């Protein structure tokens, strides 16, 4: 019913020339004064398939950080080798590539995991091989709850933190009754679970959830299931990647942005397609870690320097909510290596101990804002930002501190 080829993954790839790099090896430090054996970072990422936008921004983030690090002489004076391979968002491929990188390429750490679907099966591999895994933007609550382990860290806030940050805002200022359109996988299910929980605590309600398979081309049959806005005026968009671009387009074609109060997370709108998507999502409220547009308070000199370096690496694509986590995780890796006096993988536990409880302040290394890497579950605690899209512009509505969006470590996380 809806013809949207102009906004599907093919258009995304046309806007980002570097996305054609689906595998490769990059060395940072050979032009600086770095010496000695290179440190190796593996980056298994979804660079094709529905989650490609998430994987591509994660890759650019790591590359941007390594460009800065290269200019400073490497990590502990050593060059860095980055190994990249596309897992297509397929769990079996993610595991196969990760094992190859660890056992054959002998990487020191993995910085990857942009999609919850392919990240969850990577966690046992990190534990089994005793390899440091820094998850980039995968948000399933299971990563630092039921499936946590000593070798895995995640900087980005998960579904529960976003729900805690946004639920009071939604019920107090937007609507109390909500309908969810969500990806029927670990990511979408986590969002529905925790928003249902947190909305109920603030006087709100999720009246229905509509699961949608990843890779759906036509959303009309799912949109037809929506209840009238008079019964449930809130419409929460919880589909990610290139699928989110197509869903947003159909929301606009049906005029739903004029009927419902729309909200979503960082996966709703992307920097490289912002101007195309904005009319279809006008009025939407977004909670995310790093807004797609430069807006106060994320317009400091540190932010501008991060965005500048990112644009250099991405060939002009702006940074957004899926860009900062891999960038900052690379600096976390750097600090851990230098603090631990790391020489090789026999020192991995020393590096892990250096990350546990690590804090950082807003800077070029950590442009998102202050951070804490919680020792108990290896979950990052960060500020979250709620903004509204109005007439093609981003307007900041609220800054939610880590103290207000945070929660105690899950009882199901048994670190081992």
mmCIF file of C-alpha atoms in Angstrom, residues 165-166 168-170 173-174 283-288 291-298 384-390 393-401:
data_model
loop_
_atom_site.group_PDB
_atom_site.id
_atom_site.type_symbol
_atom_site.label_atom_id
_atom_site.label_comp_id
_atom_site.label_asym_id
_atom_site.label_seq_id
_atom_site.Cartn_x
_atom_site.Cartn_y
_atom_site.Cartn_z
ATOM 1 C CA UNK A 165 13.401 8.954 32.675
ATOM 2 C CA UNK A 166 10.479 9.445 30.329
ATOM 3 C CA UNK A 168 6.824 10.850 34.467
ATOM 4 C CA UNK A 169 7.239 13.335 31.615
ATOM 5 C CA UNK A 170 4.770 11.496 29.382
ATOM 6 C CA UNK A 173 2.707 16.517 30.064
ATOM 7 C CA UNK A 174 1.698 14.407 27.079
ATOM 8 C CA UNK A 283 5.414 16.933 17.404
ATOM 9 C CA UNK A 284 7.143 13.754 18.583
ATOM 10 C CA UNK A 285 8.847 13.556 21.960
ATOM 11 C CA UNK A 286 12.143 11.660 22.018
ATOM 12 C CA UNK A 287 14.214 10.377 24.931
ATOM 13 C CA UNK A 288 17.811 9.642 24.063
ATOM 14 C CA UNK A 291 20.258 14.219 20.490
ATOM 15 C CA UNK A 292 20.474 14.122 16.715
ATOM 16 C CA UNK A 293 20.752 17.924 16.611
ATOM 17 C CA UNK A 294 23.173 20.162 18.451
ATOM 18 C CA UNK A 295 21.061 21.675 21.197
ATOM 19 C CA UNK A 296 21.846 23.005 24.692
ATOM 20 C CA UNK A 297 23.250 21.692 26.956
ATOM 21 C CA UNK A 298 24.977 19.457 24.382
ATOM 22 C CA UNK A 384 19.208 11.298 29.498
ATOM 23 C CA UNK A 385 17.663 14.016 27.345
ATOM 24 C CA UNK A 386 14.037 14.538 26.315
ATOM 25 C CA UNK A 387 13.407 16.794 23.343
ATOM 26 C CA UNK A 388 10.517 17.561 21.023
ATOM 27 C CA UNK A 389 10.566 17.765 17.247
ATOM 28 C CA UNK A 390 8.705 20.922 16.208
ATOM 29 C CA UNK A 393 13.771 21.761 14.861
ATOM 30 C CA UNK A 394 14.830 20.008 18.069
ATOM 31 C CA UNK A 395 13.693 21.701 21.295
ATOM 32 C CA UNK A 396 15.092 20.435 24.593
ATOM 33 C CA UNK A 397 12.320 19.716 27.094
ATOM 34 C CA UNK A 398 14.102 18.041 30.007
ATOM 35 C CA UNK A 399 17.477 16.801 31.196
ATOM 36 C CA UNK A 400 17.086 13.746 33.425
ATOM 37 C CA UNK A 401 20.075 12.991 35.642
#
